[in-house]
PDB file of C-alpha atoms in Angstrom:
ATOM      1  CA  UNK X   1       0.000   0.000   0.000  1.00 48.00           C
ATOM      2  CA  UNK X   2       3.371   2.500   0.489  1.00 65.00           C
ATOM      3  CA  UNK X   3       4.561   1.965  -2.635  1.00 69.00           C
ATOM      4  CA  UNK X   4       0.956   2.839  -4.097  1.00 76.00           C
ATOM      5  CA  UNK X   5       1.268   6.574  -2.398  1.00 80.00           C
ATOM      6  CA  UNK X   6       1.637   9.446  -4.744  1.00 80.00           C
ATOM      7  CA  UNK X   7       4.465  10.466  -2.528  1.00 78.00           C
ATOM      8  CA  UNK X   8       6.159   7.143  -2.415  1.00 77.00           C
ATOM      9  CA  UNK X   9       9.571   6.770  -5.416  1.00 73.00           C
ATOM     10  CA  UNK X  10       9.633   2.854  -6.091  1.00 75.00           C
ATOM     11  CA  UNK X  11      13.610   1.939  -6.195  1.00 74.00           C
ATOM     12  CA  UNK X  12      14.634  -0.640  -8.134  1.00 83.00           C
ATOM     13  CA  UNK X  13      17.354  -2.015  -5.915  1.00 86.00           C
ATOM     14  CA  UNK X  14      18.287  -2.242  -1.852  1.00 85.00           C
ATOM     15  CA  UNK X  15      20.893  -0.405  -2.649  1.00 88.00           C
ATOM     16  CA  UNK X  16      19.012   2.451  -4.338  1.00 88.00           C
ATOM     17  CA  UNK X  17      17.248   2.875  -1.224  1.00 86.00           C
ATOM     18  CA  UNK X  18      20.098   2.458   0.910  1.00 88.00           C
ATOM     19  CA  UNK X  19      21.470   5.448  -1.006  1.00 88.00           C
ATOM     20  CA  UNK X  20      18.001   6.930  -1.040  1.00 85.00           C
ATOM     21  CA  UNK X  21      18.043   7.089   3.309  1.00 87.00           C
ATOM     22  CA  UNK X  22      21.829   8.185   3.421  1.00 87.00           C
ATOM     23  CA  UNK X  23      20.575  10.977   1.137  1.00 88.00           C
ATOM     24  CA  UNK X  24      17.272  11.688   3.417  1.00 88.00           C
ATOM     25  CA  UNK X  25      20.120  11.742   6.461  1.00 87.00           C
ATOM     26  CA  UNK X  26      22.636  14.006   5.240  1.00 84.00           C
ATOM     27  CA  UNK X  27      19.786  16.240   4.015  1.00 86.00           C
ATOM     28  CA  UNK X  28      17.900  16.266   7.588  1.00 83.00           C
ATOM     29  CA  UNK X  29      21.745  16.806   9.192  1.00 79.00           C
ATOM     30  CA  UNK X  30      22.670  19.274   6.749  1.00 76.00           C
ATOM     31  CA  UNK X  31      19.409  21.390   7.743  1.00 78.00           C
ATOM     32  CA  UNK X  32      19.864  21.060  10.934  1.00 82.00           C
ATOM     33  CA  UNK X  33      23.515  22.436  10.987  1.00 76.00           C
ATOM     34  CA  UNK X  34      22.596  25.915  10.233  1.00 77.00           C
ATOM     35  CA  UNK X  35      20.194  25.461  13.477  1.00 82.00           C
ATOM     36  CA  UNK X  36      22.674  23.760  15.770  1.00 81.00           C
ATOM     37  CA  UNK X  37      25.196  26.405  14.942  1.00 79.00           C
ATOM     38  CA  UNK X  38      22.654  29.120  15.435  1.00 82.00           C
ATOM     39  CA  UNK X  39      21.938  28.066  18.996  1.00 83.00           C
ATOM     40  CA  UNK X  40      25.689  26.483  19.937  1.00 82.00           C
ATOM     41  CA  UNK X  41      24.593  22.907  19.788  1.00 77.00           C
ATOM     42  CA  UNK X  42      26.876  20.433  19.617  1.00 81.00           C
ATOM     43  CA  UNK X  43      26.483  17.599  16.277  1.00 80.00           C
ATOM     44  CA  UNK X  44      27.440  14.438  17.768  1.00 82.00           C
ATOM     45  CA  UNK X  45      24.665  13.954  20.422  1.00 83.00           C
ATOM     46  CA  UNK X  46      22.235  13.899  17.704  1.00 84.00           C
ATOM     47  CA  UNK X  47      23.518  12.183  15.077  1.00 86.00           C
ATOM     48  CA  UNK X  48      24.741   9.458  18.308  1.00 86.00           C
ATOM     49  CA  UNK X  49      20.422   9.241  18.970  1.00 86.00           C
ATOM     50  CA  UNK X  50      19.944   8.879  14.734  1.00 88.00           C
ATOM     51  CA  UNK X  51      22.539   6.130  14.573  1.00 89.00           C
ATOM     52  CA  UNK X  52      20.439   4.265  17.789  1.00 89.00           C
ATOM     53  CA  UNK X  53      17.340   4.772  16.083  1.00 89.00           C
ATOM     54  CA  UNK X  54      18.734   3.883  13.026  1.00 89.00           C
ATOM     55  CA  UNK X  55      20.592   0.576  14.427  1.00 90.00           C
ATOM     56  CA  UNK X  56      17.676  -0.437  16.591  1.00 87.00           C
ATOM     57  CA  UNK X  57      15.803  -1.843  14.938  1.00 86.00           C
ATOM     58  CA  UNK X  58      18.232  -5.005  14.510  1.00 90.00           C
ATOM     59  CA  UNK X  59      17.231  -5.420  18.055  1.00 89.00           C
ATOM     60  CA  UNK X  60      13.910  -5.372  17.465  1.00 89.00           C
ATOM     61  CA  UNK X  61      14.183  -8.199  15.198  1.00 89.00           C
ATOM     62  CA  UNK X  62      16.237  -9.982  17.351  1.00 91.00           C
ATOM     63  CA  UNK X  63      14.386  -9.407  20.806  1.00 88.00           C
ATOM     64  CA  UNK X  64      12.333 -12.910  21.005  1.00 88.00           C
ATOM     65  CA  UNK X  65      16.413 -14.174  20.406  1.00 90.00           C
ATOM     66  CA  UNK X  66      18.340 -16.112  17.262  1.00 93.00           C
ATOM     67  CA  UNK X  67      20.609 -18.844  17.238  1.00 93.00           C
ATOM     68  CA  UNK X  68      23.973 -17.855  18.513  1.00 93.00           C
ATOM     69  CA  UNK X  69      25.582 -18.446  14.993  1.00 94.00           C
ATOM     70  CA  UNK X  70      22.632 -16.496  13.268  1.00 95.00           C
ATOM     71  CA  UNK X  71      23.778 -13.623  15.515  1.00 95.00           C
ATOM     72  CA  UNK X  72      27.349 -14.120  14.608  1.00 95.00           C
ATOM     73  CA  UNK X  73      26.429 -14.077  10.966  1.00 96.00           C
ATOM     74  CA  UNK X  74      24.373 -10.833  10.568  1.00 95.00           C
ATOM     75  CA  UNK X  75      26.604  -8.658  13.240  1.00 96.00           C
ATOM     76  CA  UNK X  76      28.869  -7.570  11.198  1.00 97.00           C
ATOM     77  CA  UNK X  77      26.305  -7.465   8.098  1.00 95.00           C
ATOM     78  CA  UNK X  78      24.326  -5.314  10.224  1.00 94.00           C
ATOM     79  CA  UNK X  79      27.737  -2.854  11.327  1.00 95.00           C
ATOM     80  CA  UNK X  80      28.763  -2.534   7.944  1.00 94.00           C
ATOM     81  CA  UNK X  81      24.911  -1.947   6.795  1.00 92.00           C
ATOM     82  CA  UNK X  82      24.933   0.803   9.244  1.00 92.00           C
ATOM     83  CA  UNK X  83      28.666   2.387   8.443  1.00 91.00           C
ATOM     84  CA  UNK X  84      27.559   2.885   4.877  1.00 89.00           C
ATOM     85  CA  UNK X  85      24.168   4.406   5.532  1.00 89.00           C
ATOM     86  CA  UNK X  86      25.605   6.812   8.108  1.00 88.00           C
ATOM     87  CA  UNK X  87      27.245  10.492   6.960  1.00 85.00           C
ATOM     88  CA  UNK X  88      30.281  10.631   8.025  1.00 84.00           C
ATOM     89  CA  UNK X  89      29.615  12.782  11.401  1.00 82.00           C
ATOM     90  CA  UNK X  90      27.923   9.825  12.149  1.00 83.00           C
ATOM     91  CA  UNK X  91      29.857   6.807  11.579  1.00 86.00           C
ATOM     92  CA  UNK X  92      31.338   4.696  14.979  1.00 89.00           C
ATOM     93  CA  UNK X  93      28.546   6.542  17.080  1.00 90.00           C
ATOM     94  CA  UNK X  94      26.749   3.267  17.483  1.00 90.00           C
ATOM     95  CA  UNK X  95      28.113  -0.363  17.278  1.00 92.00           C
ATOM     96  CA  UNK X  96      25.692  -3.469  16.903  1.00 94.00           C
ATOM     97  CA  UNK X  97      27.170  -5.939  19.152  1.00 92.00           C
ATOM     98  CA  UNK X  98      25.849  -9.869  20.116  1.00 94.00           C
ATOM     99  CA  UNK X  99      24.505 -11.115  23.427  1.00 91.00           C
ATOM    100  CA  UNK X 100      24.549 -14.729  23.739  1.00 90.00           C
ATOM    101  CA  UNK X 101      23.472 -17.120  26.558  1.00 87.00           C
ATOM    102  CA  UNK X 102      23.655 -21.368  26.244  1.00 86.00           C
ATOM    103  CA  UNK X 103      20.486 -21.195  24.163  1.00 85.00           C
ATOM    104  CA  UNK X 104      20.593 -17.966  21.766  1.00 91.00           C
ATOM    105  CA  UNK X 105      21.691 -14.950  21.138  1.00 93.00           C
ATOM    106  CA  UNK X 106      20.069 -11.427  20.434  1.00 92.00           C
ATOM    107  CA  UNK X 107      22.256  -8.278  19.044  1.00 94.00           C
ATOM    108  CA  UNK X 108      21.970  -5.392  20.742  1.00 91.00           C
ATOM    109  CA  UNK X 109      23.463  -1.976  20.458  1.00 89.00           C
ATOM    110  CA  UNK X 110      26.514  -0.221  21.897  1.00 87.00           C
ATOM    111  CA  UNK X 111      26.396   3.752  21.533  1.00 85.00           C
ATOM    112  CA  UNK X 112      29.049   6.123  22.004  1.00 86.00           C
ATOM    113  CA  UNK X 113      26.626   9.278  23.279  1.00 85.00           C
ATOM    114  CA  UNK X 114      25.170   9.856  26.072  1.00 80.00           C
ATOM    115  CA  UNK X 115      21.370   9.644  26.194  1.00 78.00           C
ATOM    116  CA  UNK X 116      21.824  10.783  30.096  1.00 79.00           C
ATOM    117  CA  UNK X 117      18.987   8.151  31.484  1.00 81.00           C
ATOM    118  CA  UNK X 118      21.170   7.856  34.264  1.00 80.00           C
ATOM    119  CA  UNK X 119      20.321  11.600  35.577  1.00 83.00           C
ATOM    120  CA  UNK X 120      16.658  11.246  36.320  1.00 86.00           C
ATOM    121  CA  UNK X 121      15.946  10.402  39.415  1.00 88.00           C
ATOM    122  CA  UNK X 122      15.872   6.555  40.069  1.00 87.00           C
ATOM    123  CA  UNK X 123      17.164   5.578  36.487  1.00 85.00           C
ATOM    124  CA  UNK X 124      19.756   3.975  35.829  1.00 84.00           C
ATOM    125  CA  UNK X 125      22.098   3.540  33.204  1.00 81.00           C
ATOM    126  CA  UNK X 126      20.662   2.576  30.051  1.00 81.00           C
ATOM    127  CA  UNK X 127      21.532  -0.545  28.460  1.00 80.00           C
ATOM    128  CA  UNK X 128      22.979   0.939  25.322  1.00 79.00           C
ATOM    129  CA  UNK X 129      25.726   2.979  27.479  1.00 78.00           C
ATOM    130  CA  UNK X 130      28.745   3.738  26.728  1.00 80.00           C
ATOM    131  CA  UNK X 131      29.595   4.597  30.513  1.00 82.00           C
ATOM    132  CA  UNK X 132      29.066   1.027  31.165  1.00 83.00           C
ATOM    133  CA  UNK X 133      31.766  -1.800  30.593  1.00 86.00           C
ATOM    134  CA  UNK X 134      31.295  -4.024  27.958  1.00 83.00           C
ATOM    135  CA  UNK X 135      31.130  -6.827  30.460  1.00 86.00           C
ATOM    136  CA  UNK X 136      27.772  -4.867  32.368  1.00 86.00           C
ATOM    137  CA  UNK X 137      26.424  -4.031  29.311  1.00 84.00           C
ATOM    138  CA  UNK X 138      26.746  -7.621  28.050  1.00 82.00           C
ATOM    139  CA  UNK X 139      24.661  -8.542  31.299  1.00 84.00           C
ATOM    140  CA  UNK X 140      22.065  -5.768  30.899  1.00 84.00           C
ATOM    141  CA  UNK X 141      21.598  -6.873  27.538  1.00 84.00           C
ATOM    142  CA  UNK X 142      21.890 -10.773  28.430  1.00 82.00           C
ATOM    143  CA  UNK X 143      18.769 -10.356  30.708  1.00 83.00           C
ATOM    144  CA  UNK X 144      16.224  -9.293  27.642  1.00 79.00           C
ATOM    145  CA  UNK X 145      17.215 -13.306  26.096  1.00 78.00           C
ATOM    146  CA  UNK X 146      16.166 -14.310  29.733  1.00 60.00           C
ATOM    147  CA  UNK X 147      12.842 -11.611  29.636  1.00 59.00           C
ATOM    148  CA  UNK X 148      12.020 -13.070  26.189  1.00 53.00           C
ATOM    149  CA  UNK X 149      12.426 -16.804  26.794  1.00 55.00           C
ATOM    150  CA  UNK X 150      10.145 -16.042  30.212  1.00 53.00           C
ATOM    151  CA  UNK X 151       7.307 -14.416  28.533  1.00 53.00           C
TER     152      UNK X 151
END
Protein backbone atom coordinates (compact mmCIF):
# COMPACT_ATOMS: atom_id res chain seq x y z
CA UNK A 1 0.00 0.00 0.00
CA UNK A 2 3.37 2.50 0.49
CA UNK A 3 4.56 1.97 -2.63
CA UNK A 4 0.96 2.84 -4.10
CA UNK A 5 1.27 6.57 -2.40
CA UNK A 6 1.64 9.45 -4.74
CA UNK A 7 4.47 10.47 -2.53
CA UNK A 8 6.16 7.14 -2.42
CA UNK A 9 9.57 6.77 -5.42
CA UNK A 10 9.63 2.85 -6.09
CA UNK A 11 13.61 1.94 -6.19
CA UNK A 12 14.63 -0.64 -8.13
CA UNK A 13 17.35 -2.01 -5.91
CA UNK A 14 18.29 -2.24 -1.85
CA UNK A 15 20.89 -0.41 -2.65
CA UNK A 16 19.01 2.45 -4.34
CA UNK A 17 17.25 2.88 -1.22
CA UNK A 18 20.10 2.46 0.91
CA UNK A 19 21.47 5.45 -1.01
CA UNK A 20 18.00 6.93 -1.04
CA UNK A 21 18.04 7.09 3.31
CA UNK A 22 21.83 8.18 3.42
CA UNK A 23 20.57 10.98 1.14
CA UNK A 24 17.27 11.69 3.42
CA UNK A 25 20.12 11.74 6.46
CA UNK A 26 22.64 14.01 5.24
CA UNK A 27 19.79 16.24 4.02
CA UNK A 28 17.90 16.27 7.59
CA UNK A 29 21.74 16.81 9.19
CA UNK A 30 22.67 19.27 6.75
CA UNK A 31 19.41 21.39 7.74
CA UNK A 32 19.86 21.06 10.93
CA UNK A 33 23.51 22.44 10.99
CA UNK A 34 22.60 25.91 10.23
CA UNK A 35 20.19 25.46 13.48
CA UNK A 36 22.67 23.76 15.77
CA UNK A 37 25.20 26.40 14.94
CA UNK A 38 22.65 29.12 15.43
CA UNK A 39 21.94 28.07 19.00
CA UNK A 40 25.69 26.48 19.94
CA UNK A 41 24.59 22.91 19.79
CA UNK A 42 26.88 20.43 19.62
CA UNK A 43 26.48 17.60 16.28
CA UNK A 44 27.44 14.44 17.77
CA UNK A 45 24.66 13.95 20.42
CA UNK A 46 22.23 13.90 17.70
CA UNK A 47 23.52 12.18 15.08
CA UNK A 48 24.74 9.46 18.31
CA UNK A 49 20.42 9.24 18.97
CA UNK A 50 19.94 8.88 14.73
CA UNK A 51 22.54 6.13 14.57
CA UNK A 52 20.44 4.26 17.79
CA UNK A 53 17.34 4.77 16.08
CA UNK A 54 18.73 3.88 13.03
CA UNK A 55 20.59 0.58 14.43
CA UNK A 56 17.68 -0.44 16.59
CA UNK A 57 15.80 -1.84 14.94
CA UNK A 58 18.23 -5.00 14.51
CA UNK A 59 17.23 -5.42 18.06
CA UNK A 60 13.91 -5.37 17.47
CA UNK A 61 14.18 -8.20 15.20
CA UNK A 62 16.24 -9.98 17.35
CA UNK A 63 14.39 -9.41 20.81
CA UNK A 64 12.33 -12.91 21.00
CA UNK A 65 16.41 -14.17 20.41
CA UNK A 66 18.34 -16.11 17.26
CA UNK A 67 20.61 -18.84 17.24
CA UNK A 68 23.97 -17.86 18.51
CA UNK A 69 25.58 -18.45 14.99
CA UNK A 70 22.63 -16.50 13.27
CA UNK A 71 23.78 -13.62 15.51
CA UNK A 72 27.35 -14.12 14.61
CA UNK A 73 26.43 -14.08 10.97
CA UNK A 74 24.37 -10.83 10.57
CA UNK A 75 26.60 -8.66 13.24
CA UNK A 76 28.87 -7.57 11.20
CA UNK A 77 26.30 -7.47 8.10
CA UNK A 78 24.33 -5.31 10.22
CA UNK A 79 27.74 -2.85 11.33
CA UNK A 80 28.76 -2.53 7.94
CA UNK A 81 24.91 -1.95 6.79
CA UNK A 82 24.93 0.80 9.24
CA UNK A 83 28.67 2.39 8.44
CA UNK A 84 27.56 2.88 4.88
CA UNK A 85 24.17 4.41 5.53
CA UNK A 86 25.61 6.81 8.11
CA UNK A 87 27.24 10.49 6.96
CA UNK A 88 30.28 10.63 8.02
CA UNK A 89 29.61 12.78 11.40
CA UNK A 90 27.92 9.82 12.15
CA UNK A 91 29.86 6.81 11.58
CA UNK A 92 31.34 4.70 14.98
CA UNK A 93 28.55 6.54 17.08
CA UNK A 94 26.75 3.27 17.48
CA UNK A 95 28.11 -0.36 17.28
CA UNK A 96 25.69 -3.47 16.90
CA UNK A 97 27.17 -5.94 19.15
CA UNK A 98 25.85 -9.87 20.12
CA UNK A 99 24.51 -11.12 23.43
CA UNK A 100 24.55 -14.73 23.74
CA UNK A 101 23.47 -17.12 26.56
CA UNK A 102 23.66 -21.37 26.24
CA UNK A 103 20.49 -21.19 24.16
CA UNK A 104 20.59 -17.97 21.77
CA UNK A 105 21.69 -14.95 21.14
CA UNK A 106 20.07 -11.43 20.43
CA UNK A 107 22.26 -8.28 19.04
CA UNK A 108 21.97 -5.39 20.74
CA UNK A 109 23.46 -1.98 20.46
CA UNK A 110 26.51 -0.22 21.90
CA UNK A 111 26.40 3.75 21.53
CA UNK A 112 29.05 6.12 22.00
CA UNK A 113 26.63 9.28 23.28
CA UNK A 114 25.17 9.86 26.07
CA UNK A 115 21.37 9.64 26.19
CA UNK A 116 21.82 10.78 30.10
CA UNK A 117 18.99 8.15 31.48
CA UNK A 118 21.17 7.86 34.26
CA UNK A 119 20.32 11.60 35.58
CA UNK A 120 16.66 11.25 36.32
CA UNK A 121 15.95 10.40 39.42
CA UNK A 122 15.87 6.56 40.07
CA UNK A 123 17.16 5.58 36.49
CA UNK A 124 19.76 3.98 35.83
CA UNK A 125 22.10 3.54 33.20
CA UNK A 126 20.66 2.58 30.05
CA UNK A 127 21.53 -0.54 28.46
CA UNK A 128 22.98 0.94 25.32
CA UNK A 129 25.73 2.98 27.48
CA UNK A 130 28.75 3.74 26.73
CA UNK A 131 29.60 4.60 30.51
CA UNK A 132 29.07 1.03 31.17
CA UNK A 133 31.77 -1.80 30.59
CA UNK A 134 31.29 -4.02 27.96
CA UNK A 135 31.13 -6.83 30.46
CA UNK A 136 27.77 -4.87 32.37
CA UNK A 137 26.42 -4.03 29.31
CA UNK A 138 26.75 -7.62 28.05
CA UNK A 139 24.66 -8.54 31.30
CA UNK A 140 22.06 -5.77 30.90
CA UNK A 141 21.60 -6.87 27.54
CA UNK A 142 21.89 -10.77 28.43
CA UNK A 143 18.77 -10.36 30.71
CA UNK A 144 16.22 -9.29 27.64
CA UNK A 145 17.22 -13.31 26.10
CA UNK A 146 16.17 -14.31 29.73
CA UNK A 147 12.84 -11.61 29.64
CA UNK A 148 12.02 -13.07 26.19
CA UNK A 149 12.43 -16.80 26.79
CA UNK A 150 10.15 -16.04 30.21
CA UNK A 151 7.31 -14.42 28.53
Amino acid sequence: PLASEPQATIVESQEKLDDAFTHLLQQIGGGLSVLFEQERLKHKPFWGAVSLAVSVFFMRLTEKGISKELANQVAPKAQQWLENIMPEIGKDLAHIRVAENKHQAILYVQRETCCMKYKIAGKKNCATCQLLSEEDRHKKNIKRIHKQQSN
